[in-house]
Coordinates of C-alpha atoms in Angstrom, one line a residue:
X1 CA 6.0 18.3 19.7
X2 CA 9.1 19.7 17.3
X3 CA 6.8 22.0 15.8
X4 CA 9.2 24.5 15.8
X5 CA 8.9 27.8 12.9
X6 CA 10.8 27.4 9.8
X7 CA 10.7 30.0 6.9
X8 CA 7.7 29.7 4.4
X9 CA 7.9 29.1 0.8
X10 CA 7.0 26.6 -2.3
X11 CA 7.6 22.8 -2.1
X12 CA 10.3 22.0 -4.6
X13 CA 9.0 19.9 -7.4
X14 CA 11.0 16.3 -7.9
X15 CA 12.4 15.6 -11.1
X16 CA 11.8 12.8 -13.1
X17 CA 14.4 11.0 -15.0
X18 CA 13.2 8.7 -17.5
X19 CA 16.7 6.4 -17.5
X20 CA 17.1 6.0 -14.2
X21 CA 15.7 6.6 -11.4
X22 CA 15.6 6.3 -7.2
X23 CA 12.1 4.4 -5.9
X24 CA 11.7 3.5 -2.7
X25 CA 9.3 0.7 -3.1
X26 CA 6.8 0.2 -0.7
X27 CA 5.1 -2.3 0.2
X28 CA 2.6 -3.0 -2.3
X29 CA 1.3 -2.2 -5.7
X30 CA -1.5 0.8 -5.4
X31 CA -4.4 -1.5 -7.3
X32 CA -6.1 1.3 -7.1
X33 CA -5.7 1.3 -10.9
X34 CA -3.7 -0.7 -9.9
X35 CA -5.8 -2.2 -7.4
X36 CA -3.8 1.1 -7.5
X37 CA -1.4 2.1 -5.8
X38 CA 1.2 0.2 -4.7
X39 CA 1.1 -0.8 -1.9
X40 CA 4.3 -1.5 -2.5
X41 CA 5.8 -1.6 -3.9
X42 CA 4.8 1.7 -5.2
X43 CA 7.1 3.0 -6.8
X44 CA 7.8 6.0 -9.2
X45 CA 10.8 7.1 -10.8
X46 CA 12.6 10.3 -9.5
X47 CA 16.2 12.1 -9.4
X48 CA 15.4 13.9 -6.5
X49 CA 17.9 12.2 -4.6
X50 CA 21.3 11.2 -5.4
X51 CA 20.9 8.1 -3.4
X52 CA 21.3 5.7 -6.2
X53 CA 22.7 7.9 -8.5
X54 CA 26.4 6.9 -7.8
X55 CA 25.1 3.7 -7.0
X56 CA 23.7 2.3 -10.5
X57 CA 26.4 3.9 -12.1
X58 CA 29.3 1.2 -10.1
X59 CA 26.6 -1.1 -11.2
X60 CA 26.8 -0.4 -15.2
X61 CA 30.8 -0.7 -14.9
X62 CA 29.6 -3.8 -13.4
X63 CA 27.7 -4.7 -16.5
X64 CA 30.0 -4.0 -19.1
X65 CA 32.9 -5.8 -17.7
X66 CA 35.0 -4.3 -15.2
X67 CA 33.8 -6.6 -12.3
X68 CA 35.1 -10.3 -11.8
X69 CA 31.6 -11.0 -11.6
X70 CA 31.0 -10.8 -15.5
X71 CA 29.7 -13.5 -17.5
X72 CA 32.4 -15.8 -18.6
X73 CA 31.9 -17.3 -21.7
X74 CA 31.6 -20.7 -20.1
X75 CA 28.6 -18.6 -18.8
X76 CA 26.9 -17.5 -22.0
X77 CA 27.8 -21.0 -23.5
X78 CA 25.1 -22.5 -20.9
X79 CA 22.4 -20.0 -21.6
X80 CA 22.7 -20.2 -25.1
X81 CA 22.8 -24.6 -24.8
X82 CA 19.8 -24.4 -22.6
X83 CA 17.8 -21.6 -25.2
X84 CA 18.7 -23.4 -28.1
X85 CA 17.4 -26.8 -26.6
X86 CA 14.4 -25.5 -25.6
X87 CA 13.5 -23.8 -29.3
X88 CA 14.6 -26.8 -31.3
X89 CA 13.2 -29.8 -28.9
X90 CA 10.4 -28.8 -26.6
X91 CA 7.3 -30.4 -27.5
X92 CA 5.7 -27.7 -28.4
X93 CA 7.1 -26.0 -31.8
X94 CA 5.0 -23.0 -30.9
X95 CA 7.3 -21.9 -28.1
X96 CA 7.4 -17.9 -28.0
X97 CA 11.3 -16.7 -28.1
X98 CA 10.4 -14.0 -26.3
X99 CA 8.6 -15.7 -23.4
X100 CA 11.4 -17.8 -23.0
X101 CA 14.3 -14.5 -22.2
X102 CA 11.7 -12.7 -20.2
X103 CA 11.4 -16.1 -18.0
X104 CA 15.3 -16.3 -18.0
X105 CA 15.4 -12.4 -16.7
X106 CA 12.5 -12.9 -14.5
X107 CA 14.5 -15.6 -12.4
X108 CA 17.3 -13.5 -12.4
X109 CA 15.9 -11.2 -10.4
X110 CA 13.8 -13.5 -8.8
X111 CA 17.5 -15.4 -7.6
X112 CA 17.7 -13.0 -5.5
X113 CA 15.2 -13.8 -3.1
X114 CA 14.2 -10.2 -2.7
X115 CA 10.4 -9.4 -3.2
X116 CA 11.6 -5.8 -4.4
X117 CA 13.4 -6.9 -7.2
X118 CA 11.8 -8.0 -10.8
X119 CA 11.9 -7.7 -14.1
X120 CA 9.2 -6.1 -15.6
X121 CA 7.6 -6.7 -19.0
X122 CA 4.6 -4.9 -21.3
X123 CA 1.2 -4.3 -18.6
X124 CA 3.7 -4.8 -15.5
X125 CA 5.5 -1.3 -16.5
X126 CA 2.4 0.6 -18.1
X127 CA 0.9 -0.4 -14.4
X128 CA 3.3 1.3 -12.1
X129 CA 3.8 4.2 -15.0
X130 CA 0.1 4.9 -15.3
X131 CA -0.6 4.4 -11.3
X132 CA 1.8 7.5 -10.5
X133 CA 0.1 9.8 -13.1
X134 CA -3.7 9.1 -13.4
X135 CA -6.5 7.2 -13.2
X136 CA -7.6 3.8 -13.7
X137 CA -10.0 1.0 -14.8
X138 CA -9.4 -1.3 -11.1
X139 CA -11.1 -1.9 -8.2
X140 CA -9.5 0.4 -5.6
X141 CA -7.2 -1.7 -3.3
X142 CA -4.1 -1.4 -2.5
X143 CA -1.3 -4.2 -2.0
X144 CA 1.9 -5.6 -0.8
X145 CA 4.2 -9.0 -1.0
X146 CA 4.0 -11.0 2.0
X147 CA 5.1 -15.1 2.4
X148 CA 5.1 -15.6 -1.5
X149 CA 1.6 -14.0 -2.0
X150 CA -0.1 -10.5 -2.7
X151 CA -2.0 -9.2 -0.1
X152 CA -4.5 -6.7 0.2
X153 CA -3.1 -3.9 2.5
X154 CA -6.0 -1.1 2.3
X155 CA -9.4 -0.7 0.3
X156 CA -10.3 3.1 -0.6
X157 CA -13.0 4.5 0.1
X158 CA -16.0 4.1 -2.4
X159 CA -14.5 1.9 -5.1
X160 CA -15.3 -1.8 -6.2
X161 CA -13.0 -3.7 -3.3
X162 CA -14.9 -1.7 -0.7
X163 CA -18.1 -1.9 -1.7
X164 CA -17.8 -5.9 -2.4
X165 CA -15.8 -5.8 1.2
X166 CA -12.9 -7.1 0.6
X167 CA -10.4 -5.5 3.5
X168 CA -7.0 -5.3 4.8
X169 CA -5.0 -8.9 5.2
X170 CA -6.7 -10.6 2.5
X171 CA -4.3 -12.7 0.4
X172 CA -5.4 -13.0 -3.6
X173 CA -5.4 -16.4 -4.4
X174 CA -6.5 -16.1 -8.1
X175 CA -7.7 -14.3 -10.5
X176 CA -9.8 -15.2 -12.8
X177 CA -9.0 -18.5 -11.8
X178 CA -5.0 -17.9 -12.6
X179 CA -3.1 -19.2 -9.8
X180 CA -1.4 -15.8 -8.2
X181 CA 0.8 -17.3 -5.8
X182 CA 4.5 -16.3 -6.2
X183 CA 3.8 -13.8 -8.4
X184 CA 5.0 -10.5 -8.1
X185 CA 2.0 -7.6 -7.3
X186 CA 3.2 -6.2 -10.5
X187 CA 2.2 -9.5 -12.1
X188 CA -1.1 -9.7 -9.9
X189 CA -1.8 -5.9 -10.7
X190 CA -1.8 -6.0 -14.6
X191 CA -4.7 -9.0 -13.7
X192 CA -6.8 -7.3 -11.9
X193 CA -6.8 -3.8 -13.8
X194 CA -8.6 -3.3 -16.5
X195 CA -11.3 -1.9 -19.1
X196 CA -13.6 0.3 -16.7
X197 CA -17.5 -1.5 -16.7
X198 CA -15.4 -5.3 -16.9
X199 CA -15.9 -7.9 -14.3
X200 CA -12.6 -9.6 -12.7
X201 CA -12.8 -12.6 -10.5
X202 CA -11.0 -12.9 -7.7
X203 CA -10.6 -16.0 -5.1
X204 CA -9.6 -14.3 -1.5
X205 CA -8.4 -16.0 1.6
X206 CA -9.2 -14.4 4.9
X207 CA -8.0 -16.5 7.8
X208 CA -9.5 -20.2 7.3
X209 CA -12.2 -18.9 5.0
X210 CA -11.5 -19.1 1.2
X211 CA -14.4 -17.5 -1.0
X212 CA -14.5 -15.9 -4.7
X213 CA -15.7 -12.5 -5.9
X214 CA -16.5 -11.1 -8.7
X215 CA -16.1 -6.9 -8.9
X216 CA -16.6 -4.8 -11.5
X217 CA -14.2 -2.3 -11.9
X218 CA -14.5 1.7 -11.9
X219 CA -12.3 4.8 -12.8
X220 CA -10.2 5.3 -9.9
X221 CA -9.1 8.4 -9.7
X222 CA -5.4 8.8 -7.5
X223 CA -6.2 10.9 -4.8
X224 CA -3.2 10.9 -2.5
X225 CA -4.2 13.4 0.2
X226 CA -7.6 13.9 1.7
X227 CA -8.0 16.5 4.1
X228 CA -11.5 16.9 6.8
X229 CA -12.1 19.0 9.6
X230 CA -12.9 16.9 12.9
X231 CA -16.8 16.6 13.2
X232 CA -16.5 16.7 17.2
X233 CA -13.5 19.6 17.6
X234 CA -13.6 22.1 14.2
X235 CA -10.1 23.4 15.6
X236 CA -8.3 19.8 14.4
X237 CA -8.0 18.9 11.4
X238 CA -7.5 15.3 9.7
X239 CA -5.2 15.0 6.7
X240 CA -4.8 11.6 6.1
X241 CA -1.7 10.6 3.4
X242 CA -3.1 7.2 1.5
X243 CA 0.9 7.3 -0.8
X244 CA 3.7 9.0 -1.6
X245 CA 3.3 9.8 -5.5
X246 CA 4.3 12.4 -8.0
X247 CA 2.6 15.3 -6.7
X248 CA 2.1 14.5 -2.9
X249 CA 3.9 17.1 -0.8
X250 CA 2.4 19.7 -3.2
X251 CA -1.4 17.7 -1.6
X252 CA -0.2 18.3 1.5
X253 CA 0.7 22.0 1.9
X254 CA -2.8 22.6 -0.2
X255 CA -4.6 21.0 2.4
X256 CA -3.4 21.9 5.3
X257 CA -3.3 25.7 3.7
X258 CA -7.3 24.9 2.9
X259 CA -7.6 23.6 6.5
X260 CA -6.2 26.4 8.0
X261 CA -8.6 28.6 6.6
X262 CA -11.3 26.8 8.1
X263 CA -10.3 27.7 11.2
X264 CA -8.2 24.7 11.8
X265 CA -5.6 25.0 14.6
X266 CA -4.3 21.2 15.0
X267 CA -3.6 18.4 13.1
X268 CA -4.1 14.8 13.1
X269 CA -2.1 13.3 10.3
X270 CA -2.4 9.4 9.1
X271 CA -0.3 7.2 7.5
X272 CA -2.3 4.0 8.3
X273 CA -2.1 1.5 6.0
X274 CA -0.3 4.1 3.5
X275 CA 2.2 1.5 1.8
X276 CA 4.7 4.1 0.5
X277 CA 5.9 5.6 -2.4
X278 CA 8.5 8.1 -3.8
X279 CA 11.6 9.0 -2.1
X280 CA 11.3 12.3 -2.7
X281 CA 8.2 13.0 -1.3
X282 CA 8.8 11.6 1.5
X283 CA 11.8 13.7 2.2
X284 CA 9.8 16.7 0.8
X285 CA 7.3 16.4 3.5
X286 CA 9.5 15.2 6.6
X287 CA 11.0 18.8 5.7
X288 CA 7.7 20.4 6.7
X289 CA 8.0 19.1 10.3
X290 CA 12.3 18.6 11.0
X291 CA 14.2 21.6 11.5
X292 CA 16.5 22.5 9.3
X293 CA 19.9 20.9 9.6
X294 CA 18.7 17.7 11.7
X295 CA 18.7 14.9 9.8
X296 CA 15.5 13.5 8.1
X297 CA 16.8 9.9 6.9
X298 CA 20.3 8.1 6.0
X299 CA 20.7 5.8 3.3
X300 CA 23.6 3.1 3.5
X301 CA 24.6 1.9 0.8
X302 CA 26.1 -2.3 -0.9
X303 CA 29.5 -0.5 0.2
X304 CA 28.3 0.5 3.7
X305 CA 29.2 4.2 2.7
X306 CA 26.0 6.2 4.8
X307 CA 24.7 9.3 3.8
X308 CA 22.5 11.8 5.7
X309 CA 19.6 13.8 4.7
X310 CA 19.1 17.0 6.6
X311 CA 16.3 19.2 6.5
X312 CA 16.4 22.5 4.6
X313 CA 15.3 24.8 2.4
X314 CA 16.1 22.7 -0.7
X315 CA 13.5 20.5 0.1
X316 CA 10.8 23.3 0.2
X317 CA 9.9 26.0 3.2
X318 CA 6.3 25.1 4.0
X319 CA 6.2 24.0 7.5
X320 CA 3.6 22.7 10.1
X321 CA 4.1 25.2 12.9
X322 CA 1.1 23.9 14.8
X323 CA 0.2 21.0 17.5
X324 CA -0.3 17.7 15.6
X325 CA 0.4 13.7 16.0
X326 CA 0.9 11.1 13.2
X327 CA -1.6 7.9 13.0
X328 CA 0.5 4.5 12.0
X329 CA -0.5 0.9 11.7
X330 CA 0.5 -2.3 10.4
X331 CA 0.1 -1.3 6.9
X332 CA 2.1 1.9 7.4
X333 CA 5.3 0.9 5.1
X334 CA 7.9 2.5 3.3
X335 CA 7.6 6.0 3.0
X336 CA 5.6 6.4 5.4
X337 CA 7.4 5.1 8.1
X338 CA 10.9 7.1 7.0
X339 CA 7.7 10.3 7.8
X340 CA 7.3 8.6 11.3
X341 CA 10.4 8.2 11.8
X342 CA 11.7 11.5 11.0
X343 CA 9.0 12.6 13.0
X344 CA 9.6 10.8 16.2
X345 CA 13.6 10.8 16.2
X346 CA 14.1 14.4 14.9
X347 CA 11.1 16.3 15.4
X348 CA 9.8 14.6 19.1
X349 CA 6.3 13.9 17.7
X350 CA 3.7 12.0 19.1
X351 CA 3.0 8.6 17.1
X352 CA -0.3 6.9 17.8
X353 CA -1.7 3.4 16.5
X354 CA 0.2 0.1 16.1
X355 CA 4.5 -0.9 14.8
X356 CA 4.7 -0.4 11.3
X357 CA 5.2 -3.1 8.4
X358 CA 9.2 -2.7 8.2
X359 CA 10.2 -2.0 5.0
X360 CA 14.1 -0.7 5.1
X361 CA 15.1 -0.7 1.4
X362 CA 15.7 1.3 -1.8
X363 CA 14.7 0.2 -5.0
X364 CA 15.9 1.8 -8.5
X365 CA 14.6 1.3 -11.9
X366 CA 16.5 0.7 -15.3
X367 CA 15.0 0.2 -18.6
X368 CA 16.0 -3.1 -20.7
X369 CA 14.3 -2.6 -23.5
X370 CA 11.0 -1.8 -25.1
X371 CA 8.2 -1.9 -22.4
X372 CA 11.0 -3.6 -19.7
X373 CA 12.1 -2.5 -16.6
X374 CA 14.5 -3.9 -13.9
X375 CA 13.7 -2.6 -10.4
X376 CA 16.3 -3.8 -8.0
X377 CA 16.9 -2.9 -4.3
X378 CA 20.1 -0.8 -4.2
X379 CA 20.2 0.6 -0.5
X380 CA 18.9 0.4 3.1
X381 CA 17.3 3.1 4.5
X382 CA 17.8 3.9 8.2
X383 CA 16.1 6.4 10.0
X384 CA 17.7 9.7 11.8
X385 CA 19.1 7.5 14.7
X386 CA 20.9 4.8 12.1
X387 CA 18.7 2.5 12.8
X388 CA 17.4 -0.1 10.3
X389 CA 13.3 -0.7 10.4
X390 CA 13.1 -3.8 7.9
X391 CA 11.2 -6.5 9.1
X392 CA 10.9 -4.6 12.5
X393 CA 8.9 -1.9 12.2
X394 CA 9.0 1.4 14.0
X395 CA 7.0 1.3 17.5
X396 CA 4.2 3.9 18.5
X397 CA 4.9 6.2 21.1
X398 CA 1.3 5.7 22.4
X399 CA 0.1 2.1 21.0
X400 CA -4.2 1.9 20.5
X401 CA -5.6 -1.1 19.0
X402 CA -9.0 -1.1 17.0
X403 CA -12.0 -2.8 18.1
X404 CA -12.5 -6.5 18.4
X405 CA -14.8 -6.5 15.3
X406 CA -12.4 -4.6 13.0
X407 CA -10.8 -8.1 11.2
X408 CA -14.3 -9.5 10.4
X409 CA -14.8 -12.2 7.7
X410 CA -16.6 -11.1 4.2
X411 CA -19.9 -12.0 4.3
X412 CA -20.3 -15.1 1.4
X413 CA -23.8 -14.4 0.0
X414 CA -23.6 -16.5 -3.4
X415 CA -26.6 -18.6 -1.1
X416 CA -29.1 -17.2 1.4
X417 CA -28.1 -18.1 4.2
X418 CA -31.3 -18.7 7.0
X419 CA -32.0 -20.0 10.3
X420 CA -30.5 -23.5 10.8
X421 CA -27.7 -23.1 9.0
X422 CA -24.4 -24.0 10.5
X423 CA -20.7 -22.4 9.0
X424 CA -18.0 -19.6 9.2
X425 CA -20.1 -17.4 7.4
X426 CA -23.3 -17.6 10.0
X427 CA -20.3 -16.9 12.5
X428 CA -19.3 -13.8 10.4
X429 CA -22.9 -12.4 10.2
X430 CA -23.7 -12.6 13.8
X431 CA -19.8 -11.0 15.0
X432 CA -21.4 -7.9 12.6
X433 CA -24.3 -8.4 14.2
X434 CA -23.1 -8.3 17.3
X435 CA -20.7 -5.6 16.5
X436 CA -23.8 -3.2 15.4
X437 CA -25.7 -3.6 18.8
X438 CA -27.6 -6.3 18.3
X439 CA -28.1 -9.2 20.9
X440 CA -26.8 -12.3 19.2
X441 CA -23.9 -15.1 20.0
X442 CA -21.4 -15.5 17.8
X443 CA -21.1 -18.9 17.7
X444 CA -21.9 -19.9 14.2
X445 CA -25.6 -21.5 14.6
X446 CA -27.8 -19.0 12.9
X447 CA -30.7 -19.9 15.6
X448 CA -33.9 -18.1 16.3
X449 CA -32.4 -15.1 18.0
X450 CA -30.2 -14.5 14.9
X451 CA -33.2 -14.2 12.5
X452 CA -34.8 -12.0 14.9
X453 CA -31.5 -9.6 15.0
X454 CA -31.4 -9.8 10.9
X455 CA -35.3 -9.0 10.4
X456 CA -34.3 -5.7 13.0
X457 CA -31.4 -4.5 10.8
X458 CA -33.8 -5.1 7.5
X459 CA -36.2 -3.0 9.3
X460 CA -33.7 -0.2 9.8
X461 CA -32.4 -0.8 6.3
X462 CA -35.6 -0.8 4.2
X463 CA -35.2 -4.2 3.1
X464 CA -37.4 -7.1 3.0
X465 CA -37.8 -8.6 6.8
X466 CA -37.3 -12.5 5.8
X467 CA -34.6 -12.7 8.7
X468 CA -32.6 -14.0 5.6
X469 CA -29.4 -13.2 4.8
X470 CA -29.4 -12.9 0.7
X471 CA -27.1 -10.6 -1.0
X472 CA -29.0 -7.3 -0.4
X473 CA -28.6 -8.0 3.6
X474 CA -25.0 -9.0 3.2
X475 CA -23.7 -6.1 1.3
X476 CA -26.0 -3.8 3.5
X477 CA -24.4 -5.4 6.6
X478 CA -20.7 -4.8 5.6
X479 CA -21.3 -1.3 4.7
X480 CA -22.8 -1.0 8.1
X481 CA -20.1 -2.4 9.7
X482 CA -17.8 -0.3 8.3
X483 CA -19.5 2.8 9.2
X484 CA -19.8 1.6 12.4
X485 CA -15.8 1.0 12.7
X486 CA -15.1 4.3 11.3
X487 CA -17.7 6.0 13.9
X488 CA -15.7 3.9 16.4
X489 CA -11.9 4.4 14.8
X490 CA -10.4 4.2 18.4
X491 CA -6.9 5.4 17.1
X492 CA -8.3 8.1 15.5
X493 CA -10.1 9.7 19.0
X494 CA -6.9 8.8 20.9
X495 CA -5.5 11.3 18.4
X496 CA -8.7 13.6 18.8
X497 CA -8.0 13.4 22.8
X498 CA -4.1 13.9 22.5
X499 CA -4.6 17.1 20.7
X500 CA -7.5 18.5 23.4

């Protein structure tokens, strides 16, 4: 499985570089503080690579006048005509000046029709700075851009978004009742963080079914790397990657040391619904699995100039010597899928789950000015074979689907809902239902054979047996659900079975 022994040793640390710096945005904003991470677009700002080093610097020559592109003054003449209109006959005198230029460099970047370029003012910065290096007042999901809106690409485990069972796929419509749609998850992030104990509501789409939720955000703490020993097979361990941030390779060769010394002896690793992060570590830990010399990633870039990265010892010496396979899904992006692809084209490993998102760019960040950042796509990234993922995805070598239940509807309990009733959400209850064991049709008529199945799971529960569906049954029926997907995560024991 190109597991093949390379000499120990320390990860190297990336550096940081406070001017500029290489991100390779990912799909979406970690909301866990930010509904945290990115999920995307999470960024970070690193020298580690040279990628765009060479790059932004054509770019400032660019700026300061040695390109035929420059501003004319013909140019400036407009912008300064349409600014001074604005500030001396808009109706309303109390127009901000400042609102006015960051709108003007907003659509700037947004003229370029690329979802990983924006300009980013005051809370839109202090989110992505914070997001690499601590913890947060949010709610625990993660994000990405997708058909003008911000999505919701993964919920973490115990925080506000899970618990309230919001999932993967939901679109944010609003929040607290501001429109989001065709903002940037920057934007939708610094909405949704804040003060830890605060409530944020937020209206969701999920399929045909619009509902809004009100969460009350926790500290979420960034925990990139969580490493368990299989409960079935103690020889395989589970070290499952949730983004690529500041300190992540170093998470990785800790846990999989700590596994190791439990007796572990194979690994399942998972990227699944990880929506990227830093460049760096994503090179940093390809380097554990790709001998040294073949080639990790290539970067191409405006100029079409290619550049390869090879595996070696300046990335770091830890390796995986031992058997292990790499989980991916749709919501694998970035980052994550330059690891799988590294992995399959360069190291022959075994990739199991469903094609990844398809995210094939670089982004790089400049400051403007006090609390403003542009981050703007600089590069494709291709993978060891040259070939370019965006919008395409990279393709399992062994494709598992979850079970049917797995995309299930939240449950809306602002009303009990009781026998007679008629809707989507009856629908939803009984697929959950139906997905726990219980003998019920899911057909959207909450008949007599429904209550029955409801007063059952109250039973198990401890709750009142009305054969009601209040807000005590709902919640305690997603949580069941989800226990119940994650006793049955059929990717996962393909992996399990691979490895045996």
């Amino acid at each position: 499985m190109g597991n093949n022994p390379k000499p120990q040793g320390a990860v190297q640390n990336g550096l940081e570089s406070k001017k500029v710096s290489v991100w390779i945005l990912f799909l979406a904003v970690l909301l866990t503080g930010v509904f945290t991470y990115f999920g995307t677009s999470y960024a970070a700002r690193t020298s580690q690579n040279q990628v765009a080093q060479s790059e932004t610097k054509n770019d400032s020559n660019n700026v300061t006048g040695k390109s035929s592109d420059t501003l004319t003054n013909d140019d400036l003449a407009k912008l300064e005509l349409v600014y001074d209109t604005l500030v001396s006959g808009y109706v309303d005198k109390n127009i901000n000046k400042d609102d006015i230029i960051n709108g003007a460099l907003k659509g700037m970047a947004e003229a370029t029709g690329d979802p990983y370029t924006n300009y980013l003012v005051n809370d839109e910065t202090a989110a992505i700075d914070e997001t690499m290096t601590g913890s947060f007042g949010g709610i625990g999901a993660e994000l990405r851009s997708e058909n003008n809106r911000v999505i919701i690409s993964n919920t973490r485990e115990g925080t506000p978004a899970q618990k309230i069972g919001l999932q993967e796929n939901d679109a944010i419509l609003k929040v607290n009742g501001e429109d989001m749609e065709g903002k940037s998850i920057s934007y939708v992030v610094s909405k949704v963080r804040g003060e830890v104990g605060t409530d944020v509501t937020l209206t969701i789409q999920r399929g045909t079914q619009e509902l809004e939720v009100k969460i009350t955000r926790a500290k979420i703490a960034i925990e990139t790397v969580k490493g368990t020993v299989d409960s079935t097979d103690a020889t395989i361990g589970h070290v499952q990657i949730n983004s690529f941030a500041k300190n992540t390779a170093k998470e990785v060769e800790k846990t999989v040391t700590d596994l190791r010394e439990k007796g572990v002896k194979k690994f399942i690793f998972d990227v699944r619904y990880n929506p990227g992060g830093l460049l760096d570590q994503a090179i940093m830990i390809a380097n554990m699995f790709v001998d040294d010399g073949k080639t990790i990633l290539n970067v191409e870039n405006r100029d079409g100039q290619i550049k390869s990265y090879n595996a070696s010892k300046d990335y770091g010496t830890f390796e995986i010597t031992e058997p292990y396979v790499l989980l991916v899904n749709e919501g694998s992006a970035s980052a994550s899928e330059i690891l799988a692809a590294a992995l399959k084209e360069s190291a022959d490993a075994k990739l199991i789950g469903k094609k990844t998102y398809g995210k094939g760019t670089v982004q790089s960040v400049i400051e403007v000015g006090d609390n403003a950042e542009l981050k703007y796509t600089i590069a494709k990234w291709l993978t060891p074979n040259k070939t370019w993922i965006h919008k395409t995805g990279i393709e399992p070598t062994e494709e598992v689907s979850m079970p049917d239940y797995y995309n299930i509807t939240i449950i809306d309990t602002r009303e009990v809902v009781k026998e007679g009733a008629v809707s989507d959400n009856v629908k939803t209850i009984e697929t959950i239902l139906k997905g726990l064991g219980y003998d019920v049709t899911a057909d959207g008529y909450f008949d007599s054979k429904t209550t029955e199945a409801v007063k059952e799971f109250q039973k198990s529960k401890g709750l009142s047996e009305t054969g009601e569906v209040d807000e005590k049954t709902g919640t305690a029926l997603m949580s069941a659900i989800r226990d119940a997907l994650k006793a049955n995560d059929t990717q996962y024991k393909a992996a399990v079975k691979a490895l045996q």
